[in-house]
Amino acid sequence: MMHRSEKVWLFLSFGMIIGFMLITGYQTFALEMGPPSYGERIDPQKVDETAPFDNPGIKQIGEDEYEVVMTLQVFSFTPSKIEVPAGSTVHFILTSKDVVHGFQVAETNLNAMVVPGYVQKITQKFDNPGEYLVLCNEYCGAGHQMMSTTITVK
Amino acid sequence: MKQSGYGLILLLVMLLPPVANLLESIMITHMHMQMPILVIAGFLMAKFFQQHYLQFFAKWNENGVPGILLFTIIMAYWSLPRTMDEALTLTSVEAFKFVSLPFLAGVPLRDSWPKLSSFWKHALIIFFTILFLALGWLYMWSPVQLCNNYLVIEQITLGWGFISTAFAMVVYLVYSYFMDFSKYE
Amino acid sequence: METIMNKSGKTQVIREKVNKVLGISLEDARLTKSYLSVAFLAILLGGLLGLLQGLNRAGLLELPVWLNYYQVLTAHGLLLVVVLSAFFTIGYFYAGLSHTLGGLLPKVRKMAWIGFWMKIFGFVLAVIPILMNEASVMYTFYPPMAASPIFYIGLVFIVLGVWMCAFGAFINVASWRKRNPGQHIPILSFFATGVFVLLFFGSLPVAIEVFTIIPWAFGWVETINVMVARTLFWAFGHTLVNIWYLTAVSAWYVIVPKIIGGRRWNDLLTRIVVIALVIMNITGGFHHQIIDPGISEPVKYMHVFMSLAIGFPSLMTAYAMFAVFERTARRKGGKGLVGWYKKLPWGDVRFLAPFIAMAAFIPAGAGGIVQSTNQLNQVVHNTMWIVGHFHLTLGMSVVMTFFGISYWLVPYVSKRVLTPQINKLGVIQTIIWTIGMVIMSGAMHWVGLLGSPRRTSYSTYFDNATALSWDPYLFFLAIGGTLLMIGVLIQVYAVFYLMFFAPKGNTEFPVAEVEEDAAPTPRWTERWGLWIVCMIVLVGMAYVIPLVDFIVNAPPGSPPYKTW
C-alpha cells in the first residue's frame, strides 16, 4: 500500500525526529544545557520575609562567579542595574512577588518563566563586555513594556 | 516479519544505558512507560516466534489461557514495589526484567489474545482494572515509602497513574458493553 | 416498532438521495451561512485590531487610553483564535456532515443552533469586560492576573456552545452508522469526528481551569494554584491550534484533489493520520511550559518526544499532498522531473490559496519542530519569533485554506456560483495575503531571534541601544499588517458577495474519490472508542506527573491581581 519512496520519506522523517531527540538529550543530560527547571516552593505573599529573597542583590561566590538573588514584581526587577566583570559566570535565583513574569536577557540564552510560588534558577557566562538589556517577556499588566533593567559587563 | 525486526530494535533501544537510566529515574515512567514498551517490543517480536515455533504454540497454548496466565503473572509480579526496587539494585533482576516482559509477557499476549473468547478478554481487562485500582489506592495512601529508590511523591504520582489507566480501561469496558459492533458491520 | 424503524430508515435514504441531487437543504444551508458570516465578521474586526497593533509596534501609532494596546491584543486574540476558528470549523464541518451523511438530523440542527447562540452570548459576555478594561488578561488569562468574573463566565458559555456542536456531530455520525452497517464513515465526516472529539476532550482541561478560576475571581476562594491553571490551559491551548490545523488538513486531503481533477490519497493512510493526530494531540501542549519552574528535566525531555511525535503525521501529509499533485498533473500530460507543475490549475483560487497554505506549512512546521525542542525553545520562548510562528501556521496554513474553502463553500450553501471576476479577485487577494504574511511573519521571526518580546506595546526600554536596534524590523510589521488588512477587506467582500449577490446556480461540494484500484480500508479504523481510550492513556502519561506534583507539593496559592 505504501510506495517505496514514501517509506524512504517516512524513514527519514522518523530519523529526523529521533535525531532531534538525541541531540536534545545529549545537550540536556551530558552538557547540562537543559532548560531552567528549578522548582523549590515559596509563599508568594511572603517573599520579602523568606531567605534568600529578604536580601536581594549580587554576591560574589567564587573567582569569576556571582550569585544574583532577584525578585520580579510589577513592573521592575530588584536589584536593578547589575555590574559584573567580563568572563564571569552569573547564577540567577529568581521569584515573583505577584503575577507571572518572564526573565529574558537579550543577546544571551537567558530566558525563564518566573511564576509566583516557585523559585527559578538560571545561569549564564558573560564573555563580552557591554550593556545587556534585561526585560520581562510575559505580559504582566499596564506597565509591562516598561519592565526592564540592564546588566553591565565590564 | 518486518514488525519482529522493529520489535527487536525497540528492545535494543530500551536496553541502551542512557535510555534505561532516564526511564528508571522516575518511578512512574519506569512502571508505566518502560515496562509497557518492553511488552510492546515482545508483542511485535511474537510474529517471529509464532512462525518458527508453530507447533510449540499450538500444543501449549491451544485456547490461549495458559499464555494469558503467564502474561498476567509476569505483569502482576512487576507491579509490586519491591520488584522495581530490586531491578534498580540487582543486575540479575534488571536482566530478568528485560527478558521476562518482552518474551514471557509480550509474546504470550500476542499469541493468546486472538485465541481467547470474549469472556476471557473482558475478564482479563476487568481483572487488570481492579488490580490497577487497588495498586493506585496502595501507592497513593501508603504512609510509608515503598521503594528505597523513589520518594513518596513519586509513589503518589504512580498511584494516580494507575488510577488514570484504570479509568481508561473502564471507559473501554463501558464502550464495548454498550456498543453492539454487529449492528455496524 | 420494527416497521417504524424501517420507515424512518427509508425516509432517511430518500432524503440522502434528494440531498445528492438538489444540494444542501435550506435549513442546513442557513446554519452554515450563519456560522460563516460570524467567522468572517470576526476576521474583519480582528484584522483591524491586528493592524492597530502592527502600527503601534512600529512606533507609528499611539493607542488612546480608552482602548489600549493590551485591550486590543486581548480582543484580537479572542476574535481570531476563538471566534473565527471555532465558527469557521463548525460551519464547514456541519456543511460537510450535511453533504456526506444525507442532511443533518432535525435535533442535531437544533443543537447546532443552541450552540451558536450560546457561543454568541458567551462572546458578548467576554467582550464587555474587555472593552471596559476589566479583562486585559490576553486570551491565555494566566492566573494570578484576574479579570472580571463576567469574562470567565463568557468563556464557559463559549465552551458549552462548542460542546453542543460536538455532541450534535457525534449523534449525526452515530445515526448514519446505524443506517449504513458495514460502511466506513465518509472521509470528510471522519475528519469531522476527529475534530469534534478533539474539541470536546481538548476543552475539558480549560473548562476545569475556568471552574476553579470563577470562585476565585469572585473572591469566594482566596487563592489559586497558578501552575495547575497554567498546565490545564496549555493542555487545551495547543490542542485548539491543532484542531484548526486538522480542519485545514481535511481540505487538503479531501477537497483539493477534486479541485485539481484528481483522486484522493490512500484512504487508510489518510484515516491513520486523523487517528494519530487525535491520539497524540493533547499531550503536545506541554512544550509551552519548557522553561517553566517546577518540572524536572527528565519529564520535560520526555515531553519533547510527545510534541515532536505530532510532526510525524504532518510529514506523512506532506508526502501525500505532493504525491497527489504529481500523480494528477502527470495524468494530464505533465512531464519532466518537476515540469509537471505546469499542469496544475494555478489560476483557480480554490487551488491556489490552499496550495500556498500547504507550502507555508513547510517552514512553519519546521519552525514548530525547532521550538518544541528544549534548548532551542529557550532561545525563542515568548519572543516575537513565536508570534511569527503562529502567524505562519495559523495566519497562512490554516486561514488561507479557509479562504480557499470559502470560494466554493459559500456559493454551495447560498446556491450561487463563483464568477470569474470573483475568482480573479480571490487570486489577487491570495497574492496580497501571501506577501503581507511573509513580510510580517518573516520580520517577526527575525526580530524575535534578536530578543524582541511578544505581547509588549511599543517600547524603547528607556532608549536602550539593543531595543532601538529592533525598530527597523518592527517597521515591517506595519507594512505587512497594512497589506493583510487590504487582504481582509477583499476577502470579506468576496464572501458576502458570494453569499448574497452572486448569480444563482448550482455549486458542487468537491469531495474527491479514492483511486479505482484502491484496496479496501480495514474495519479497525472505525473503532473510535479505542482511539479515545488510547488518547486518555497518553494524556495520563503526559499530565499525571506534573499535575500530581503541582497539587501535592503546592506552594501557598496566589490571590487575584489586577495589574492593568
Short mmCIF file of N, CA and C in Angstrom, two decimals, chain C residues 118-242:
data_model
loop_
_atom_site.label_atom_id
_atom_site.label_comp_id
_atom_site.label_asym_id
_atom_site.label_seq_id
_atom_site.Cartn_x
_atom_site.Cartn_y
_atom_site.Cartn_z
N MET C 118 -25.33 30.11 22.19
CA MET C 118 -24.54 30.07 23.43
C MET C 118 -23.17 30.71 23.21
N LYS C 119 -22.57 30.40 22.07
CA LYS C 119 -21.24 30.97 21.80
C LYS C 119 -21.33 32.48 21.62
N ILE C 120 -22.36 32.93 20.89
CA ILE C 120 -22.51 34.38 20.69
C ILE C 120 -22.72 35.06 22.04
N PHE C 121 -23.61 34.48 22.86
CA PHE C 121 -23.89 35.05 24.18
C PHE C 121 -22.60 35.08 25.01
N GLY C 122 -21.89 33.98 25.01
CA GLY C 122 -20.64 33.91 25.77
C GLY C 122 -19.64 34.93 25.28
N PHE C 123 -19.58 35.07 23.96
CA PHE C 123 -18.61 36.01 23.41
C PHE C 123 -18.96 37.44 23.80
N VAL C 124 -20.25 37.79 23.75
CA VAL C 124 -20.66 39.15 24.16
C VAL C 124 -20.29 39.37 25.62
N LEU C 125 -20.57 38.36 26.47
CA LEU C 125 -20.21 38.48 27.88
C LEU C 125 -18.72 38.71 28.05
N ALA C 126 -17.91 38.02 27.24
CA ALA C 126 -16.45 38.15 27.40
C ALA C 126 -15.96 39.50 26.88
N VAL C 127 -16.62 40.03 25.85
CA VAL C 127 -16.12 41.26 25.24
C VAL C 127 -16.43 42.48 26.10
N ILE C 128 -17.57 42.46 26.79
CA ILE C 128 -17.93 43.66 27.58
C ILE C 128 -16.82 44.03 28.56
N PRO C 129 -16.37 43.09 29.42
CA PRO C 129 -15.27 43.48 30.33
C PRO C 129 -13.98 43.88 29.61
N ILE C 130 -13.73 43.30 28.42
CA ILE C 130 -12.52 43.69 27.70
C ILE C 130 -12.62 45.16 27.32
N LEU C 131 -13.78 45.56 26.78
CA LEU C 131 -13.96 46.95 26.37
C LEU C 131 -13.91 47.89 27.56
N MET C 132 -14.38 47.41 28.72
CA MET C 132 -14.35 48.26 29.91
C MET C 132 -12.99 48.24 30.59
N ASN C 133 -12.03 47.60 29.96
CA ASN C 133 -10.68 47.43 30.52
C ASN C 133 -10.71 46.69 31.86
N GLU C 134 -11.63 45.73 31.96
CA GLU C 134 -11.72 44.91 33.17
C GLU C 134 -11.14 43.52 32.91
N ALA C 135 -10.66 43.26 31.69
CA ALA C 135 -10.21 41.91 31.37
C ALA C 135 -9.02 41.93 30.41
N SER C 136 -8.06 42.81 30.65
CA SER C 136 -6.88 42.83 29.77
C SER C 136 -5.91 41.74 30.21
N VAL C 137 -6.34 40.50 30.04
CA VAL C 137 -5.53 39.38 30.52
C VAL C 137 -5.03 38.50 29.37
N MET C 138 -5.27 38.90 28.13
CA MET C 138 -4.93 38.11 26.95
C MET C 138 -5.85 36.88 26.90
N TYR C 139 -5.80 36.19 25.76
CA TYR C 139 -6.70 35.04 25.69
C TYR C 139 -6.15 33.86 26.48
N THR C 140 -4.93 33.98 27.01
CA THR C 140 -4.40 32.91 27.85
C THR C 140 -4.75 33.08 29.32
N PHE C 141 -5.18 34.27 29.72
CA PHE C 141 -5.62 34.62 31.08
C PHE C 141 -4.91 33.85 32.20
N TYR C 142 -3.57 33.88 32.21
CA TYR C 142 -2.83 33.18 33.27
C TYR C 142 -3.16 33.76 34.63
N PRO C 143 -3.66 32.97 35.59
CA PRO C 143 -3.69 33.46 36.96
C PRO C 143 -2.25 33.67 37.43
N PRO C 144 -1.98 34.50 38.41
CA PRO C 144 -2.94 35.19 39.27
C PRO C 144 -3.43 36.53 38.73
N MET C 145 -3.27 36.83 37.44
CA MET C 145 -3.97 38.00 36.92
C MET C 145 -5.43 37.63 36.87
N ALA C 146 -6.28 38.48 37.41
CA ALA C 146 -7.69 38.12 37.47
C ALA C 146 -8.53 39.14 36.73
N ALA C 147 -9.28 38.68 35.75
CA ALA C 147 -10.20 39.56 35.04
C ALA C 147 -11.52 39.58 35.79
N SER C 148 -12.44 40.40 35.30
CA SER C 148 -13.78 40.40 35.86
C SER C 148 -14.39 39.00 35.70
N PRO C 149 -15.14 38.51 36.70
CA PRO C 149 -15.72 37.16 36.60
C PRO C 149 -16.58 36.99 35.35
N ILE C 150 -17.18 38.10 34.89
CA ILE C 150 -18.05 38.03 33.71
C ILE C 150 -17.27 37.46 32.52
N PHE C 151 -15.99 37.84 32.40
CA PHE C 151 -15.15 37.36 31.30
C PHE C 151 -15.09 35.83 31.31
N TYR C 152 -14.86 35.25 32.49
CA TYR C 152 -14.73 33.79 32.57
C TYR C 152 -16.08 33.11 32.33
N ILE C 153 -17.15 33.74 32.81
CA ILE C 153 -18.47 33.15 32.59
C ILE C 153 -18.76 33.13 31.09
N GLY C 154 -18.34 34.19 30.40
CA GLY C 154 -18.48 34.21 28.95
C GLY C 154 -17.75 33.04 28.31
N LEU C 155 -16.53 32.76 28.79
CA LEU C 155 -15.77 31.65 28.24
C LEU C 155 -16.48 30.32 28.46
N VAL C 156 -17.12 30.18 29.64
CA VAL C 156 -17.85 28.94 29.92
C VAL C 156 -18.93 28.73 28.86
N PHE C 157 -19.66 29.81 28.53
CA PHE C 157 -20.72 29.65 27.53
C PHE C 157 -20.14 29.30 26.16
N ILE C 158 -18.99 29.87 25.84
CA ILE C 158 -18.39 29.53 24.55
C ILE C 158 -18.07 28.03 24.52
N VAL C 159 -17.46 27.53 25.62
CA VAL C 159 -17.10 26.11 25.66
C VAL C 159 -18.35 25.25 25.58
N LEU C 160 -19.40 25.61 26.34
CA LEU C 160 -20.63 24.81 26.31
C LEU C 160 -21.22 24.81 24.90
N GLY C 161 -21.15 25.96 24.23
CA GLY C 161 -21.67 26.04 22.87
C GLY C 161 -20.91 25.11 21.93
N VAL C 162 -19.59 25.06 22.11
CA VAL C 162 -18.78 24.17 21.28
C VAL C 162 -19.15 22.71 21.57
N TRP C 163 -19.37 22.39 22.84
CA TRP C 163 -19.73 21.01 23.19
C TRP C 163 -21.06 20.61 22.55
N MET C 164 -22.01 21.54 22.53
CA MET C 164 -23.29 21.27 21.87
C MET C 164 -23.05 20.79 20.44
N CYS C 165 -22.20 21.54 19.74
CA CYS C 165 -21.94 21.20 18.33
C CYS C 165 -21.20 19.88 18.23
N ALA C 166 -20.29 19.62 19.18
CA ALA C 166 -19.55 18.36 19.15
C ALA C 166 -20.51 17.20 19.32
N PHE C 167 -21.39 17.28 20.31
CA PHE C 167 -22.31 16.17 20.53
C PHE C 167 -23.30 16.04 19.39
N GLY C 168 -23.70 17.17 18.81
CA GLY C 168 -24.56 17.10 17.63
C GLY C 168 -23.90 16.29 16.53
N ALA C 169 -22.63 16.56 16.30
CA ALA C 169 -21.91 15.83 15.25
C ALA C 169 -21.85 14.34 15.58
N PHE C 170 -21.57 14.00 16.86
CA PHE C 170 -21.48 12.58 17.23
C PHE C 170 -22.82 11.89 16.97
N ILE C 171 -23.91 12.56 17.34
CA ILE C 171 -25.23 11.95 17.18
C ILE C 171 -25.50 11.70 15.69
N ASN C 172 -25.15 12.69 14.87
CA ASN C 172 -25.42 12.53 13.44
C ASN C 172 -24.59 11.39 12.85
N VAL C 173 -23.33 11.31 13.24
CA VAL C 173 -22.46 10.26 12.71
C VAL C 173 -22.94 8.89 13.20
N ALA C 174 -23.30 8.80 14.48
CA ALA C 174 -23.75 7.51 15.03
C ALA C 174 -25.01 7.05 14.32
N SER C 175 -25.91 7.99 14.08
CA SER C 175 -27.17 7.61 13.42
C SER C 175 -26.89 7.13 11.99
N TRP C 176 -25.96 7.77 11.31
CA TRP C 176 -25.61 7.34 9.95
C TRP C 176 -25.02 5.94 9.97
N ARG C 177 -24.18 5.69 10.98
CA ARG C 177 -23.54 4.38 11.04
C ARG C 177 -24.56 3.28 11.25
N LYS C 178 -25.59 3.59 12.06
CA LYS C 178 -26.62 2.59 12.30
C LYS C 178 -27.39 2.31 11.02
N ARG C 179 -27.60 3.34 10.23
CA ARG C 179 -28.37 3.16 9.00
C ARG C 179 -27.53 2.51 7.89
N ASN C 180 -26.21 2.60 8.01
CA ASN C 180 -25.34 2.07 6.96
C ASN C 180 -24.36 1.06 7.51
N PRO C 181 -24.87 -0.08 8.00
CA PRO C 181 -23.96 -1.03 8.62
C PRO C 181 -22.90 -1.51 7.62
N GLY C 182 -21.69 -1.71 8.15
CA GLY C 182 -20.63 -2.25 7.31
C GLY C 182 -19.93 -1.22 6.46
N GLN C 183 -20.41 0.03 6.49
CA GLN C 183 -19.75 1.03 5.65
C GLN C 183 -18.85 1.92 6.49
N HIS C 184 -17.83 2.46 5.84
CA HIS C 184 -16.95 3.41 6.51
C HIS C 184 -17.63 4.76 6.57
N ILE C 185 -17.36 5.50 7.64
CA ILE C 185 -17.84 6.88 7.70
C ILE C 185 -17.21 7.60 6.51
N PRO C 186 -17.99 8.37 5.73
CA PRO C 186 -17.38 9.12 4.63
C PRO C 186 -16.20 9.96 5.14
N ILE C 187 -15.17 10.07 4.32
CA ILE C 187 -13.90 10.61 4.81
C ILE C 187 -14.04 12.00 5.45
N LEU C 188 -14.86 12.87 4.85
CA LEU C 188 -14.96 14.21 5.43
C LEU C 188 -15.61 14.15 6.81
N SER C 189 -16.59 13.26 6.97
CA SER C 189 -17.22 13.11 8.28
C SER C 189 -16.27 12.43 9.26
N PHE C 190 -15.36 11.61 8.73
CA PHE C 190 -14.33 11.00 9.58
C PHE C 190 -13.44 12.10 10.17
N PHE C 191 -13.03 13.03 9.30
CA PHE C 191 -12.26 14.18 9.78
C PHE C 191 -13.07 14.96 10.81
N ALA C 192 -14.36 15.18 10.50
CA ALA C 192 -15.21 15.95 11.41
C ALA C 192 -15.29 15.26 12.76
N THR C 193 -15.43 13.94 12.76
CA THR C 193 -15.48 13.20 14.02
C THR C 193 -14.20 13.45 14.82
N GLY C 194 -13.05 13.34 14.14
CA GLY C 194 -11.78 13.58 14.82
C GLY C 194 -11.72 14.98 15.41
N VAL C 195 -12.14 15.96 14.62
CA VAL C 195 -12.08 17.35 15.08
C VAL C 195 -12.98 17.55 16.29
N PHE C 196 -14.19 16.98 16.24
CA PHE C 196 -15.09 17.23 17.36
C PHE C 196 -14.69 16.43 18.60
N VAL C 197 -14.09 15.26 18.41
CA VAL C 197 -13.55 14.53 19.57
C VAL C 197 -12.48 15.39 20.25
N LEU C 198 -11.60 15.98 19.42
CA LEU C 198 -10.54 16.82 19.99
C LEU C 198 -11.12 18.07 20.62
N LEU C 199 -12.13 18.67 19.98
CA LEU C 199 -12.71 19.88 20.56
C LEU C 199 -13.28 19.58 21.93
N PHE C 200 -13.92 18.42 22.06
CA PHE C 200 -14.51 18.09 23.36
C PHE C 200 -13.42 17.80 24.39
N PHE C 201 -12.55 16.84 24.07
CA PHE C 201 -11.55 16.45 25.09
C PHE C 201 -10.53 17.55 25.32
N GLY C 202 -10.22 18.30 24.28
CA GLY C 202 -9.25 19.39 24.44
C GLY C 202 -9.78 20.50 25.31
N SER C 203 -11.10 20.76 25.25
CA SER C 203 -11.61 21.87 26.05
C SER C 203 -11.98 21.44 27.46
N LEU C 204 -11.92 20.13 27.76
CA LEU C 204 -12.17 19.71 29.14
C LEU C 204 -11.20 20.36 30.13
N PRO C 205 -9.87 20.30 29.87
CA PRO C 205 -8.97 20.91 30.86
C PRO C 205 -9.24 22.39 31.08
N VAL C 206 -9.53 23.14 30.02
CA VAL C 206 -9.74 24.58 30.21
C VAL C 206 -11.04 24.80 30.95
N ALA C 207 -12.02 23.91 30.75
CA ALA C 207 -13.28 24.04 31.49
C ALA C 207 -13.00 23.85 32.98
N ILE C 208 -12.17 22.84 33.31
CA ILE C 208 -11.81 22.63 34.72
C ILE C 208 -11.10 23.86 35.26
N GLU C 209 -10.16 24.39 34.44
CA GLU C 209 -9.41 25.57 34.89
C GLU C 209 -10.37 26.73 35.19
N VAL C 210 -11.27 27.00 34.24
CA VAL C 210 -12.17 28.15 34.41
C VAL C 210 -13.08 27.95 35.61
N PHE C 211 -13.49 26.70 35.87
CA PHE C 211 -14.34 26.48 37.04
C PHE C 211 -13.60 26.69 38.35
N THR C 212 -12.27 26.53 38.34
CA THR C 212 -11.54 26.88 39.56
C THR C 212 -11.28 28.37 39.63
N ILE C 213 -11.23 29.03 38.46
CA ILE C 213 -10.94 30.47 38.46
C ILE C 213 -12.16 31.27 38.91
N ILE C 214 -13.36 30.87 38.48
CA ILE C 214 -14.54 31.72 38.73
C ILE C 214 -14.75 32.02 40.22
N PRO C 215 -14.78 30.99 41.10
CA PRO C 215 -14.97 31.34 42.52
C PRO C 215 -13.85 32.22 43.07
N TRP C 216 -12.66 32.06 42.51
CA TRP C 216 -11.51 32.85 42.96
C TRP C 216 -11.65 34.30 42.46
N ALA C 217 -12.14 34.46 41.21
CA ALA C 217 -12.30 35.81 40.67
C ALA C 217 -13.42 36.55 41.40
N PHE C 218 -14.43 35.80 41.87
CA PHE C 218 -15.49 36.43 42.65
C PHE C 218 -15.04 36.76 44.06
N GLY C 219 -13.94 36.14 44.51
CA GLY C 219 -13.46 36.38 45.85
C GLY C 219 -13.99 35.39 46.87
N TRP C 220 -14.69 34.33 46.41
CA TRP C 220 -15.19 33.33 47.35
C TRP C 220 -14.08 32.44 47.84
N VAL C 221 -13.07 32.27 47.00
CA VAL C 221 -11.89 31.48 47.39
C VAL C 221 -10.74 32.47 47.38
N GLU C 222 -9.84 32.35 48.36
CA GLU C 222 -8.82 33.39 48.47
C GLU C 222 -7.69 33.25 47.46
N THR C 223 -7.22 32.00 47.27
CA THR C 223 -6.03 31.85 46.43
C THR C 223 -6.24 30.79 45.37
N ILE C 224 -5.32 30.76 44.41
CA ILE C 224 -5.41 29.80 43.32
C ILE C 224 -4.05 29.15 43.09
N ASN C 225 -4.07 27.92 42.59
CA ASN C 225 -2.83 27.21 42.26
C ASN C 225 -2.40 27.60 40.84
N VAL C 226 -1.38 28.45 40.77
CA VAL C 226 -1.00 29.07 39.50
C VAL C 226 -0.54 28.04 38.47
N MET C 227 0.33 27.12 38.89
CA MET C 227 0.90 26.19 37.91
C MET C 227 -0.13 25.18 37.40
N VAL C 228 -1.06 24.79 38.26
CA VAL C 228 -2.10 23.87 37.79
C VAL C 228 -2.93 24.56 36.71
N ALA C 229 -3.29 25.82 36.97
CA ALA C 229 -4.09 26.56 35.99
C ALA C 229 -3.33 26.67 34.67
N ARG C 230 -2.06 27.00 34.76
CA ARG C 230 -1.23 27.15 33.56
C ARG C 230 -1.14 25.86 32.75
N THR C 231 -0.95 24.75 33.48
CA THR C 231 -0.81 23.45 32.81
C THR C 231 -2.13 23.05 32.15
N LEU C 232 -3.23 23.27 32.87
CA LEU C 232 -4.53 22.94 32.28
C LEU C 232 -4.78 23.80 31.05
N PHE C 233 -4.38 25.07 31.13
CA PHE C 233 -4.62 25.94 29.98
C PHE C 233 -3.91 25.39 28.75
N TRP C 234 -2.65 24.99 28.90
CA TRP C 234 -1.92 24.59 27.69
C TRP C 234 -2.31 23.21 27.18
N ALA C 235 -2.89 22.39 28.09
CA ALA C 235 -3.43 21.12 27.58
C ALA C 235 -4.53 21.43 26.57
N PHE C 236 -5.22 22.57 26.78
CA PHE C 236 -6.26 23.00 25.85
C PHE C 236 -5.68 23.82 24.71
N GLY C 237 -4.81 24.78 25.08
CA GLY C 237 -4.37 25.79 24.11
C GLY C 237 -3.73 25.21 22.88
N HIS C 238 -2.86 24.23 23.07
CA HIS C 238 -2.20 23.71 21.88
C HIS C 238 -3.12 22.78 21.09
N THR C 239 -4.00 22.08 21.81
CA THR C 239 -4.96 21.24 21.10
C THR C 239 -5.81 22.09 20.17
N LEU C 240 -6.19 23.26 20.67
CA LEU C 240 -7.04 24.14 19.88
C LEU C 240 -6.38 24.48 18.55
N VAL C 241 -5.10 24.88 18.59
CA VAL C 241 -4.47 25.26 17.31
C VAL C 241 -4.37 24.05 16.39
N ASN C 242 -4.15 22.87 16.98
CA ASN C 242 -4.06 21.70 16.11
C ASN C 242 -5.41 21.29 15.55
#
